[in-house]
Amino acid sequence: MGIFTKTYQVRPNSVGLLYRNNVLEKELPPGRYEVLDLRGRTQLLALPTTPRQLLITNQEVLTRDSIALRFSCAVLYRVADAQRFAGSFDISRGAVPALTEAEQRLATAVQLAARTQIGALGSEELSERRAEFTDLGSAALTAQAAALGLLLEQVQLRDLTFPKNIQELFARHLEAKIRAKADLENARTAVATARALKNASELMKGDENMRFFQFMETITKIAEKGKHTFLVGEFPQLPK
């Protein structure tokens, strides 16, 4: 290291912004740098480029039918444009405070977007679509993040909690639907059975073959009981 140089290091998975006299001079990839600095007027801002997770919990929102519920979501983001990021936040205190401020602004944007999406649906529709209603990302939210130099990789709904009394109503409603479905299936089975019996009865009317089969079935049942003498048909009466 020379007497008139400063050594800066940009760690892996980071990007460096080199400033001279408080003016951005260049953007530096990971590496070690010897920078000429006669009067100590350079400084380096290093920003992480790996994804960071932001958790937003216990947020209240009103559904379209004015039911208050709470939601939580997880946001995965990263710094995609270091220069734009540096121009959007106060970097005078370093990278960590700037990232904290960025997360606060990002959390506010996500909360507003989530309230808009959830508030557009009724409580019953939300309950039925809870499994598929997980992605809270949108083009508008992505654009807001990009304007801050951030890339949104995921905005995922973690949980959606209805008030206890509403949960009980949904449970009773679901129970009633299941019971009605079971009753309908039983009714369909009964109708199908009755129709089959009717068709069989119509088939047996006047059919000599069916009568013969019934006759043979009757003989078989009697034989199973150990009675082997059968009187079938009409026999002439003996003279007195």
CSV table of C-alpha atoms in Angstrom, one decimal:
chain,number,residue,atom,x,y,z
A,1,MET,CA,0.0,0.0,0.0
A,2,GLY,CA,1.4,3.4,-1.0
A,3,ILE,CA,1.5,6.4,1.3
A,4,PHE,CA,-1.0,8.2,-0.9
A,5,THR,CA,-3.4,5.3,-1.5
A,6,LYS,CA,-6.2,3.7,0.4
A,7,THR,CA,-7.1,0.0,0.3
A,8,TYR,CA,-10.7,-0.9,-0.1
A,9,GLN,CA,-12.3,-4.4,-0.2
A,10,VAL,CA,-15.6,-5.4,-1.7
A,11,ARG,CA,-16.7,-8.7,-0.2
A,12,PRO,CA,-18.2,-11.5,-2.2
A,13,ASN,CA,-21.9,-11.1,-2.9
A,14,SER,CA,-21.5,-7.4,-2.6
A,15,VAL,CA,-21.2,-4.3,-4.8
A,16,GLY,CA,-19.1,-1.3,-3.9
A,17,LEU,CA,-19.7,2.4,-4.7
A,18,LEU,CA,-16.6,4.5,-4.6
A,19,TYR,CA,-17.1,8.1,-3.8
A,20,ARG,CA,-14.5,10.9,-4.1
A,21,ASN,CA,-15.4,14.3,-2.6
A,22,ASN,CA,-18.9,12.9,-1.9
A,23,VAL,CA,-19.4,12.3,-5.6
A,24,LEU,CA,-19.8,8.8,-7.1
A,25,GLU,CA,-16.7,7.9,-9.0
A,26,LYS,CA,-17.3,4.3,-9.9
A,27,GLU,CA,-19.1,1.0,-9.1
A,28,LEU,CA,-16.8,-1.8,-8.0
A,29,PRO,CA,-17.4,-5.6,-8.2
A,30,PRO,CA,-16.0,-7.9,-5.4
A,31,GLY,CA,-12.3,-7.5,-5.1
A,32,ARG,CA,-9.4,-5.6,-3.4
A,33,TYR,CA,-8.6,-2.1,-4.6
A,34,GLU,CA,-5.7,0.4,-4.1
A,35,VAL,CA,-7.2,3.8,-4.6
A,36,LEU,CA,-5.1,7.0,-5.0
A,37,ASP,CA,-6.2,9.4,-2.2
A,38,LEU,CA,-3.8,12.2,-1.5
A,39,ARG,CA,-6.1,14.0,1.1
A,40,GLY,CA,-8.3,11.3,2.4
A,41,ARG,CA,-11.3,12.3,0.4
A,42,THR,CA,-12.5,8.9,-0.8
A,43,GLN,CA,-15.0,6.5,0.8
A,44,LEU,CA,-16.6,3.2,-0.1
A,45,LEU,CA,-20.2,2.1,0.3
A,46,ALA,CA,-20.6,-1.7,0.1
A,47,LEU,CA,-24.1,-3.1,-0.4
A,48,PRO,CA,-25.1,-6.8,-0.3
A,49,THR,CA,-26.5,-8.3,-3.4
A,50,THR,CA,-27.8,-11.5,-1.9
A,51,PRO,CA,-31.6,-11.9,-1.2
A,52,ARG,CA,-32.8,-10.6,2.1
A,53,GLN,CA,-36.0,-11.5,3.9
A,54,LEU,CA,-38.5,-9.1,5.4
A,55,LEU,CA,-41.3,-10.4,7.6
A,56,ILE,CA,-44.5,-8.3,7.9
A,57,THR,CA,-46.7,-9.7,10.7
A,58,ASN,CA,-50.1,-9.1,12.4
A,59,GLN,CA,-51.5,-6.6,9.9
A,60,GLU,CA,-55.2,-5.8,10.1
A,61,VAL,CA,-57.3,-5.4,7.0
A,62,LEU,CA,-61.1,-5.1,6.2
A,63,THR,CA,-62.6,-7.5,3.6
A,64,ARG,CA,-65.1,-6.3,1.0
A,65,ASP,CA,-68.0,-7.2,3.4
A,66,SER,CA,-66.3,-5.3,6.3
A,67,ILE,CA,-64.9,-8.3,8.2
A,68,ALA,CA,-61.7,-7.4,10.1
A,69,LEU,CA,-59.0,-10.0,9.8
A,70,ARG,CA,-55.2,-10.2,10.2
A,71,PHE,CA,-52.5,-11.3,7.8
A,72,SER,CA,-48.8,-11.9,7.7
A,73,CYS,CA,-46.5,-12.1,4.7
A,74,ALA,CA,-42.9,-12.7,3.8
A,75,VAL,CA,-41.0,-10.6,1.4
A,76,LEU,CA,-37.8,-11.7,-0.4
A,77,TYR,CA,-35.9,-8.8,-2.0
A,78,ARG,CA,-32.3,-7.8,-3.0
A,79,VAL,CA,-30.4,-4.7,-4.1
A,80,ALA,CA,-30.5,-4.9,-7.9
A,81,ASP,CA,-29.4,-1.4,-8.8
A,82,ALA,CA,-26.8,-0.1,-6.3
A,83,GLN,CA,-26.6,3.4,-7.7
A,84,ARG,CA,-30.3,3.9,-7.7
A,85,PHE,CA,-30.5,2.5,-4.2
A,86,ALA,CA,-27.9,5.0,-3.0
A,87,GLY,CA,-29.8,7.8,-4.6
A,88,SER,CA,-33.0,6.8,-2.8
A,89,PHE,CA,-31.8,6.6,0.8
A,90,ASP,CA,-29.6,8.3,3.3
A,91,ILE,CA,-26.3,6.6,2.9
A,92,SER,CA,-24.3,9.0,5.1
A,93,ARG,CA,-24.4,6.6,8.0
A,94,GLY,CA,-23.5,3.5,6.1
A,95,ALA,CA,-25.2,0.5,4.4
A,96,VAL,CA,-27.0,-1.0,7.4
A,97,PRO,CA,-29.1,2.1,8.3
A,98,ALA,CA,-29.9,2.6,4.6
A,99,LEU,CA,-31.1,-1.0,4.3
A,100,THR,CA,-33.3,-0.6,7.4
A,101,GLU,CA,-34.9,2.5,5.9
A,102,ALA,CA,-35.4,0.6,2.6
A,103,GLU,CA,-37.2,-2.2,4.5
A,104,GLN,CA,-39.5,0.2,6.2
A,105,ARG,CA,-40.5,1.8,2.9
A,106,LEU,CA,-40.8,-1.6,1.3
A,107,ALA,CA,-43.0,-2.9,4.2
A,108,THR,CA,-45.3,0.1,3.8
A,109,ALA,CA,-45.7,-0.5,0.1
A,110,VAL,CA,-46.4,-4.2,0.6
A,111,GLN,CA,-49.0,-3.6,3.3
A,112,LEU,CA,-50.9,-1.1,1.1
A,113,ALA,CA,-50.8,-3.5,-1.9
A,114,ALA,CA,-52.0,-6.4,0.3
A,115,ARG,CA,-54.8,-4.4,1.8
A,116,THR,CA,-55.9,-3.5,-1.7
A,117,GLN,CA,-55.9,-7.2,-2.9
A,118,ILE,CA,-57.5,-8.7,0.2
A,119,GLY,CA,-60.0,-5.8,0.6
A,120,ALA,CA,-61.3,-6.5,-2.9
A,121,LEU,CA,-62.6,-9.9,-1.8
A,122,GLY,CA,-65.4,-11.0,0.5
A,123,SER,CA,-64.7,-13.0,3.6
A,124,GLU,CA,-66.4,-16.2,2.3
A,125,GLU,CA,-64.5,-16.0,-1.0
A,126,LEU,CA,-61.2,-15.5,0.9
A,127,SER,CA,-61.9,-18.5,3.1
A,128,GLU,CA,-62.6,-20.7,0.1
A,129,ARG,CA,-59.6,-19.5,-1.9
A,130,ARG,CA,-57.2,-19.3,1.0
A,131,ALA,CA,-55.0,-22.2,-0.4
A,132,GLU,CA,-54.6,-20.5,-3.7
A,133,PHE,CA,-54.4,-16.9,-2.5
A,134,THR,CA,-50.8,-16.8,-1.6
A,135,ASP,CA,-49.0,-14.5,-4.0
A,136,LEU,CA,-49.3,-10.8,-3.1
A,137,GLY,CA,-47.0,-9.6,-5.7
A,138,SER,CA,-48.1,-7.2,-8.5
A,139,ALA,CA,-46.7,-5.2,-11.3
A,140,ALA,CA,-47.3,-2.0,-9.5
A,141,LEU,CA,-45.5,-3.2,-6.4
A,142,THR,CA,-42.6,-4.5,-8.5
A,143,ALA,CA,-42.3,-1.1,-10.1
A,144,GLN,CA,-42.3,0.7,-6.8
A,145,ALA,CA,-39.4,-1.5,-5.6
A,146,ALA,CA,-37.5,-1.1,-8.8
A,147,ALA,CA,-37.7,2.7,-8.4
A,148,LEU,CA,-35.7,2.2,-5.1
A,149,GLY,CA,-33.1,0.0,-6.7
A,150,LEU,CA,-34.7,-3.2,-5.3
A,151,LEU,CA,-35.8,-6.4,-7.0
A,152,LEU,CA,-38.8,-8.2,-5.4
A,153,GLU,CA,-38.3,-11.9,-5.7
A,154,GLN,CA,-41.3,-13.0,-3.6
A,155,VAL,CA,-44.2,-11.5,-1.7
A,156,GLN,CA,-45.8,-14.5,-0.1
A,157,LEU,CA,-48.8,-14.6,2.2
A,158,ARG,CA,-47.9,-16.6,5.3
A,159,ASP,CA,-51.3,-16.7,7.2
A,160,LEU,CA,-54.7,-15.2,7.1
A,161,THR,CA,-56.6,-15.2,10.4
A,162,PHE,CA,-60.3,-14.6,10.8
A,163,PRO,CA,-62.0,-13.5,14.0
A,164,LYS,CA,-63.0,-16.5,16.2
A,165,ASN,CA,-66.7,-16.0,15.7
A,166,ILE,CA,-66.3,-15.9,12.0
A,167,GLN,CA,-64.2,-19.1,12.1
A,168,GLU,CA,-67.1,-20.8,14.0
A,169,LEU,CA,-69.6,-19.6,11.4
A,170,PHE,CA,-67.4,-20.9,8.5
A,171,ALA,CA,-67.1,-24.3,10.4
A,172,ARG,CA,-70.8,-24.6,10.8
A,173,HIS,CA,-71.3,-23.6,7.2
A,174,LEU,CA,-68.8,-26.2,6.0
A,175,GLU,CA,-70.4,-28.9,8.2
A,176,ALA,CA,-73.9,-28.1,6.7
A,177,LYS,CA,-72.5,-28.3,3.2
A,178,ILE,CA,-70.9,-31.7,3.9
A,179,ARG,CA,-74.1,-33.0,5.5
A,180,ALA,CA,-76.2,-31.8,2.6
A,181,LYS,CA,-73.8,-33.5,0.1
A,182,ALA,CA,-74.0,-36.8,2.0
A,183,ASP,CA,-77.8,-36.6,2.1
A,184,LEU,CA,-77.8,-35.9,-1.6
A,185,GLU,CA,-75.6,-39.0,-2.3
A,186,ASN,CA,-77.8,-41.2,-0.1
A,187,ALA,CA,-80.9,-39.9,-2.0
A,188,ARG,CA,-79.3,-40.7,-5.3
A,189,THR,CA,-78.4,-44.1,-4.2
A,190,ALA,CA,-81.9,-44.8,-3.0
A,191,VAL,CA,-83.4,-43.6,-6.3
A,192,ALA,CA,-80.9,-45.7,-8.3
A,193,THR,CA,-81.7,-48.8,-6.2
A,194,ALA,CA,-85.5,-48.3,-6.6
A,195,ARG,CA,-85.0,-47.8,-10.3
A,196,ALA,CA,-83.0,-51.1,-10.6
A,197,LEU,CA,-85.6,-53.0,-8.6
A,198,LYS,CA,-88.4,-51.6,-10.8
A,199,ASN,CA,-86.5,-52.6,-13.9
A,200,ALA,CA,-85.9,-56.1,-12.6
A,201,SER,CA,-89.6,-56.5,-11.7
A,202,GLU,CA,-90.6,-55.4,-15.2
A,203,LEU,CA,-88.1,-57.8,-16.7
A,204,MET,CA,-89.4,-60.8,-14.7
A,205,LYS,CA,-93.1,-60.3,-15.6
A,206,GLY,CA,-94.2,-63.0,-18.0
A,207,ASP,CA,-90.7,-64.4,-18.5
A,208,GLU,CA,-90.8,-68.2,-18.4
A,209,ASN,CA,-87.0,-68.4,-18.1
A,210,MET,CA,-87.0,-66.1,-15.0
A,211,ARG,CA,-89.8,-68.2,-13.5
A,212,PHE,CA,-87.7,-71.4,-14.1
A,213,PHE,CA,-84.7,-69.8,-12.4
A,214,GLN,CA,-86.9,-68.8,-9.4
A,215,PHE,CA,-88.2,-72.3,-9.3
A,216,MET,CA,-84.7,-73.8,-9.2
A,217,GLU,CA,-83.6,-71.3,-6.6
A,218,THR,CA,-86.5,-72.3,-4.4
A,219,ILE,CA,-85.6,-76.0,-4.7
A,220,THR,CA,-82.0,-75.3,-3.8
A,221,LYS,CA,-83.0,-73.4,-0.7
A,222,ILE,CA,-85.3,-76.3,0.4
A,223,ALA,CA,-82.6,-78.9,-0.2
A,224,GLU,CA,-80.2,-76.9,2.0
A,225,LYS,CA,-82.6,-77.5,4.9
A,226,GLY,CA,-82.5,-81.3,4.5
A,227,LYS,CA,-85.9,-81.8,2.9
A,228,HIS,CA,-85.5,-83.9,-0.2
A,229,THR,CA,-89.1,-84.8,-1.1
A,230,PHE,CA,-90.7,-82.2,-3.3
A,231,LEU,CA,-94.3,-81.9,-4.5
A,232,VAL,CA,-94.2,-79.8,-7.6
A,233,GLY,CA,-97.2,-78.9,-9.7
A,234,GLU,CA,-100.7,-80.5,-9.6
A,235,PHE,CA,-101.1,-84.2,-8.8
A,236,PRO,CA,-104.3,-86.2,-9.4
A,237,GLN,CA,-106.5,-87.0,-6.4
A,238,LEU,CA,-106.6,-90.6,-5.3
A,239,PRO,CA,-110.1,-92.2,-5.4
A,240,LYS,CA,-111.7,-92.6,-2.0
